[in-house]
GROMACS .gro file of C-alpha atoms in nm:
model
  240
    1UNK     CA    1   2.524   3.180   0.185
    2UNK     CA    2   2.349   2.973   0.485
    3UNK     CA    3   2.560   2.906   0.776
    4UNK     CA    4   2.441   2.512   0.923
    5UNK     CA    5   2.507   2.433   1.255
    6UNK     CA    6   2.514   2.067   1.298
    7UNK     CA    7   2.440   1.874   1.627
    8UNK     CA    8   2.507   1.523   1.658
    9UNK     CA    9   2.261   1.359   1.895
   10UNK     CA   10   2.289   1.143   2.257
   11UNK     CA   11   2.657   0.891   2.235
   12UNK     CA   12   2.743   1.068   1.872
   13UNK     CA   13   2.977   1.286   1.771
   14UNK     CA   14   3.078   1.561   1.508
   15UNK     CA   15   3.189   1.248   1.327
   16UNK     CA   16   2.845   1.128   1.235
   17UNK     CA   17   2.816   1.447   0.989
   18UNK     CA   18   3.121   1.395   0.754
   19UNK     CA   19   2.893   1.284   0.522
   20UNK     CA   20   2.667   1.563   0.490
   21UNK     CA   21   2.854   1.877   0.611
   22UNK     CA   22   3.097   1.864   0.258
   23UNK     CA   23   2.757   1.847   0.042
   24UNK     CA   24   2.631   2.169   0.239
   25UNK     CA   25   3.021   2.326   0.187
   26UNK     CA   26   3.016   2.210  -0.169
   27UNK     CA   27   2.703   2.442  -0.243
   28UNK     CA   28   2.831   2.749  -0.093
   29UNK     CA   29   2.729   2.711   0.282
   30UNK     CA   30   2.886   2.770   0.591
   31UNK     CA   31   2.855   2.452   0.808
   32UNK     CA   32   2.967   2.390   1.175
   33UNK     CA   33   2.981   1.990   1.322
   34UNK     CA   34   3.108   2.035   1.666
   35UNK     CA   35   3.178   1.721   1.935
   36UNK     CA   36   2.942   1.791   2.219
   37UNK     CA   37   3.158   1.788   2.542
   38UNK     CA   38   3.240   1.416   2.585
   39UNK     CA   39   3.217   1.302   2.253
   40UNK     CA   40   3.463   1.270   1.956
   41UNK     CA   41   3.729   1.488   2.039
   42UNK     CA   42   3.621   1.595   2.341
   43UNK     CA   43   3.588   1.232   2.509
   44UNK     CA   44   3.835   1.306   2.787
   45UNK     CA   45   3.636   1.555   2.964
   46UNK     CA   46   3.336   1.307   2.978
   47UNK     CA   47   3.213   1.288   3.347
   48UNK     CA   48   2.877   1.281   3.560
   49UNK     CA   49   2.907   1.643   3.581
   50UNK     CA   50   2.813   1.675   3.184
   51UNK     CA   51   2.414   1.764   3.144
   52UNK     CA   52   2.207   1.910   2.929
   53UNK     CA   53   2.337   2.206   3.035
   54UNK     CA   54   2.666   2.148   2.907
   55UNK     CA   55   2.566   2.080   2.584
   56UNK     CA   56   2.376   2.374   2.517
   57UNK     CA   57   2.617   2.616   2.645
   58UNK     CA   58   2.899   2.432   2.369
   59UNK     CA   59   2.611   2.526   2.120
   60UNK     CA   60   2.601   2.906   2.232
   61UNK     CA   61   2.950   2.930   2.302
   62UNK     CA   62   2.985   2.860   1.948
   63UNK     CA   63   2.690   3.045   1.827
   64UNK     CA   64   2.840   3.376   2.003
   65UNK     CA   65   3.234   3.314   1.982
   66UNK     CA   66   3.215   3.291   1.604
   67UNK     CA   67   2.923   3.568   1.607
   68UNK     CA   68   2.707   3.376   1.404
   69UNK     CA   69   2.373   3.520   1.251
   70UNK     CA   70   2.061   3.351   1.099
   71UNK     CA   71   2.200   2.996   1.194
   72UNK     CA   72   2.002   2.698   1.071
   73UNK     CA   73   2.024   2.511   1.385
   74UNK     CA   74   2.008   2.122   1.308
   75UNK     CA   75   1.945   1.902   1.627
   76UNK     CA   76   1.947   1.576   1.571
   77UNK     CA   77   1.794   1.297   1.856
   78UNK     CA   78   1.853   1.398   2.186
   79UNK     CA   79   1.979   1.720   1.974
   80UNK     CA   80   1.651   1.829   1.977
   81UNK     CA   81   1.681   1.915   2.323
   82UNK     CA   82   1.967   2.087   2.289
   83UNK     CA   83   1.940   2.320   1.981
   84UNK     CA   84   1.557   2.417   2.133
   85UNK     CA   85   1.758   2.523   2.448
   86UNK     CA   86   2.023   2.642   2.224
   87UNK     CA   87   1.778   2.895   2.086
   88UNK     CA   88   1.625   2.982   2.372
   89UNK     CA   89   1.949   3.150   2.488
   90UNK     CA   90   2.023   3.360   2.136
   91UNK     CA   91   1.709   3.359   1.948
   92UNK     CA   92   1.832   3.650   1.799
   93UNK     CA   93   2.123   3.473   1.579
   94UNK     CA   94   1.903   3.156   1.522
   95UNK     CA   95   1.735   3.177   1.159
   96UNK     CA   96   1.558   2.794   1.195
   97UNK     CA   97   1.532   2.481   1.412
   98UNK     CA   98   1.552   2.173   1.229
   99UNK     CA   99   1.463   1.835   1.474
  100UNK     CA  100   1.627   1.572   1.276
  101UNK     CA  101   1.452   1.226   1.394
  102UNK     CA  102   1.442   1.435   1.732
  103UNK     CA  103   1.343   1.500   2.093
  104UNK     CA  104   1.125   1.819   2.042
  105UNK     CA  105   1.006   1.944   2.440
  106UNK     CA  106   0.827   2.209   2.586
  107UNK     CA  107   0.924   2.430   2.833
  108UNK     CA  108   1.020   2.268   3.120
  109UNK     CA  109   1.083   1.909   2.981
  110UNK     CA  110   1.384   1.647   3.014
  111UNK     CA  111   1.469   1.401   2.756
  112UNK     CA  112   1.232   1.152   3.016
  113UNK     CA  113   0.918   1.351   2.920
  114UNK     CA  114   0.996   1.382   2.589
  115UNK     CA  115   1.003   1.004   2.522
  116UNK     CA  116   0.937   0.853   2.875
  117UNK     CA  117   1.186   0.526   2.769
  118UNK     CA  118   1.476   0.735   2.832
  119UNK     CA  119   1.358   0.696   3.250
  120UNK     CA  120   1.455   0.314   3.209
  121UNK     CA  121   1.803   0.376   3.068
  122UNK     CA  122   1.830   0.697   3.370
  123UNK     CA  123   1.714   0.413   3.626
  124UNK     CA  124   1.970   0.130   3.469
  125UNK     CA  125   2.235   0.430   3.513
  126UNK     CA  126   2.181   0.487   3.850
  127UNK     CA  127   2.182   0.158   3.996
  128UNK     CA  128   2.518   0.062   3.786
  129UNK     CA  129   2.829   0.041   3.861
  130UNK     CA  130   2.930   0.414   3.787
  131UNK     CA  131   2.610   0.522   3.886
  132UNK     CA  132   2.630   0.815   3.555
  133UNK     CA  133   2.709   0.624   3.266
  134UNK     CA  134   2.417   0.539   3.009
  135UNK     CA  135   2.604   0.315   2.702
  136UNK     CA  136   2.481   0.313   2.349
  137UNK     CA  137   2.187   0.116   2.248
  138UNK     CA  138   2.249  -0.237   2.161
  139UNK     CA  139   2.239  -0.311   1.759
  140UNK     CA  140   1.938  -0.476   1.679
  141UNK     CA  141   1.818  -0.695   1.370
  142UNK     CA  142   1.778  -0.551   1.053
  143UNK     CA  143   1.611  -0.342   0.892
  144UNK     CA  144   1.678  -0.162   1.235
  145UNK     CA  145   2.057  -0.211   1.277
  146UNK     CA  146   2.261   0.017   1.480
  147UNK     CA  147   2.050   0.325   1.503
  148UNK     CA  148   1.916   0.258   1.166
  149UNK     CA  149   2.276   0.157   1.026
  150UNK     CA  150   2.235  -0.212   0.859
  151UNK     CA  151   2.542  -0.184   0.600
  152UNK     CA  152   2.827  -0.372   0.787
  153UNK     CA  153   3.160  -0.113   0.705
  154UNK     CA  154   2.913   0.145   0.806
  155UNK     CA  155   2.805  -0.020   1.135
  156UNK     CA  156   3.163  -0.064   1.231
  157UNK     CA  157   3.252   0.300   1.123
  158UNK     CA  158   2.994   0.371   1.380
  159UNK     CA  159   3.068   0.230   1.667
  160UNK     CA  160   3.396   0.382   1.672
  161UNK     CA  161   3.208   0.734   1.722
  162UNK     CA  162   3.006   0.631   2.010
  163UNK     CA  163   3.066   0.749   2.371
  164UNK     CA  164   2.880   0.661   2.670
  165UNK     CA  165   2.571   0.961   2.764
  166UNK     CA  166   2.607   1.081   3.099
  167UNK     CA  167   2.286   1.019   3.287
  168UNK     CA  168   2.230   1.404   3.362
  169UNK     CA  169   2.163   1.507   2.970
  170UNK     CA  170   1.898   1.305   3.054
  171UNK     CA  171   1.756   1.453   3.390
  172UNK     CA  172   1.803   1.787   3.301
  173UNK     CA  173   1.520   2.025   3.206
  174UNK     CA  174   1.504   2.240   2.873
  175UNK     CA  175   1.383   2.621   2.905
  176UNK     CA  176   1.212   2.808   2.669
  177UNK     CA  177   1.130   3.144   2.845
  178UNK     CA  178   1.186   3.370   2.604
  179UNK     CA  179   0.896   3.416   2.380
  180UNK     CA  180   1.126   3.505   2.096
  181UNK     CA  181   1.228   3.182   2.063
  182UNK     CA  182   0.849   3.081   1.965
  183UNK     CA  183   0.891   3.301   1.686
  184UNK     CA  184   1.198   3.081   1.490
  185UNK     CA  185   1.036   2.885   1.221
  186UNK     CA  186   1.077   2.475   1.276
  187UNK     CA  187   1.133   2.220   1.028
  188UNK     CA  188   1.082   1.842   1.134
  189UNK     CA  189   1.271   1.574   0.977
  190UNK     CA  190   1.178   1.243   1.048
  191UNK     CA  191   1.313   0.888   0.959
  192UNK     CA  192   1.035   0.608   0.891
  193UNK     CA  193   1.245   0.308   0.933
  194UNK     CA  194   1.185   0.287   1.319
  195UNK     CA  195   1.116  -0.039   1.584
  196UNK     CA  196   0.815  -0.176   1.662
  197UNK     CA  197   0.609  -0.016   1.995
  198UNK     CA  198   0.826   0.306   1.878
  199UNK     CA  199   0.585   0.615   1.954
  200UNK     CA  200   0.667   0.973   1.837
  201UNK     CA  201   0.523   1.266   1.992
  202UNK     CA  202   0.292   1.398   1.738
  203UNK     CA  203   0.419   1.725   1.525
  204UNK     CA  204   0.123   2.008   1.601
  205UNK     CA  205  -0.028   2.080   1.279
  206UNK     CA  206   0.051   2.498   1.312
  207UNK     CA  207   0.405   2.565   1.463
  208UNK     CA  208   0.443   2.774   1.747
  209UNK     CA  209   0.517   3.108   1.538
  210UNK     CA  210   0.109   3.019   1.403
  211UNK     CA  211   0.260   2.900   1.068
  212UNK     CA  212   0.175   2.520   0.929
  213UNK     CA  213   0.376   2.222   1.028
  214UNK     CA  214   0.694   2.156   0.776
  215UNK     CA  215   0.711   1.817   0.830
  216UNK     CA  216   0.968   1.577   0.580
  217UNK     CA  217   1.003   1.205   0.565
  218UNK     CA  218   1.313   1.009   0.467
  219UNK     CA  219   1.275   0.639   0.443
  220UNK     CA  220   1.570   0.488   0.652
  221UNK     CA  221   1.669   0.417   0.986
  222UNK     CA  222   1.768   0.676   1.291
  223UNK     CA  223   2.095   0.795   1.157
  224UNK     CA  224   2.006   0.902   0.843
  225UNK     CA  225   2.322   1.143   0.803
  226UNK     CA  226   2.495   0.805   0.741
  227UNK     CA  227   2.240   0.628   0.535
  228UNK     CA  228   2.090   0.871   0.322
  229UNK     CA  229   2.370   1.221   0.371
  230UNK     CA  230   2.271   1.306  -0.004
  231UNK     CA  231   1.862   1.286   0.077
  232UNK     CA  232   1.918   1.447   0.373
  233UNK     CA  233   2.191   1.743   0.214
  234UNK     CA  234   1.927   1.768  -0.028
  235UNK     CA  235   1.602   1.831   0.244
  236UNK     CA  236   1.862   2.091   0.440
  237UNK     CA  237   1.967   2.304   0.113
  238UNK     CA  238   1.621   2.378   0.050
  239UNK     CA  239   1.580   2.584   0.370
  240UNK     CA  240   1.882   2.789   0.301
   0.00000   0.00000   0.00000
């Protein structure tokens, strides 16, 4: 038995895993989907204090209270950052990072040096009305949708999950100091189904532990644990 823990990425929530977290219980895993802090149930304690910082300690808080071992540690989007950071703290209890359609940084980074269009949604933040709050990205015109969701019921289903992203997960730097957390083997994900101008960070061909790349494809849109949970279920049990 594998235990998954499940991250749901930037104005998510555990939510957006329903449909892949009973196909990993239904094979004999262990799987976690937590609400970050300010998402699903969780929304009331959203707030400009929330960071990156936040996040990740939810993730080890978890990781430790349950005194989980070998976790396959699924980040997905702005995830990435998290789960890497995640690690970083208890490489010792983390088995594999998965980067689902993810931010993947280097020591040091923020989600704006990762993929440098986050800065304009910081900037719009800043000078709002709030001054924290970063909303969801608009829906856009298929085959792009909202975040890759074109199906209508599904769209709608959607948008019911979605909290605003406080501008600090954002701002907020990831470390990876501890050279054990170089060691964890990675697996990238990524969805192919993406805008135009869209620009991924390249995935190095030999991972940091010195191993080659695991790179998978799925062709659909950003949220693939909506569009394609059984694909996706599928590309996650074979890593247990």
């Amino acid at each position: 038995m594998s235990t998954y823990l499940l991250v749901h990425g930037a104005w998510h929530s555990g939510q957006s895993w329903d449909r892949v977290a009973p196909l990993l219980t239904s094979a004999g895993h262990r799987v976690y989907a937590p609400s970050l802090t300010g998402y699903g149930d969780k929304a009331h304690l959203l707030g400009p204090e929330v960071g990156l910082d936040t996040h990740v300690e939810d993730i080890v808080a978890l990781i430790t209270d349950e005194d989980l071992t070998d976790v396959i540690l699924v980040g997905h989007s702005y995830a990435g950052l998290v789960v890497s950071a995640a690690a970083n703290r208890v490489p010792h209890r983390t088995g594999r990072l998965v980067y689902l359609d993810a931010m993947v940084p280097e020591d040091g980074e923020s989600a704006a040096d990762v993929m440098p269009v986050s800065q304009v949604l910081i900037d719009r933040a800043l000078t709002s009305e709030s001054g924290w709050r970063v909303p969801p990205l608009p829906e856009l015109p298929p085959p792009f949708g909202l975040f890759g969701v074109t199906d209508p019921e599904d769209a709608a289903w959607l948008r019911t999950l979605l909290s605003d992203q406080p501008v600090r997960c954002l701002q907020q730097p990831v470390r990876l100091d501890h050279p054990a957390v170089h060691t964890i083997p990675r697996t990238h994900i990524h969805c192919t189904v993406v805008p135009d101008g869209f620009v991924r960070r390249p995935v190095p061909a030999t991972q940091p532990n010195g191993t080659p790349a695991q790179v998978f494809e799925l062709p659909t849109g950003h949220d693939c644990m909506i569009t394609l949970p059984t694909e996706l279920a599928d590309l996650l049990l074979k890593l247990s």
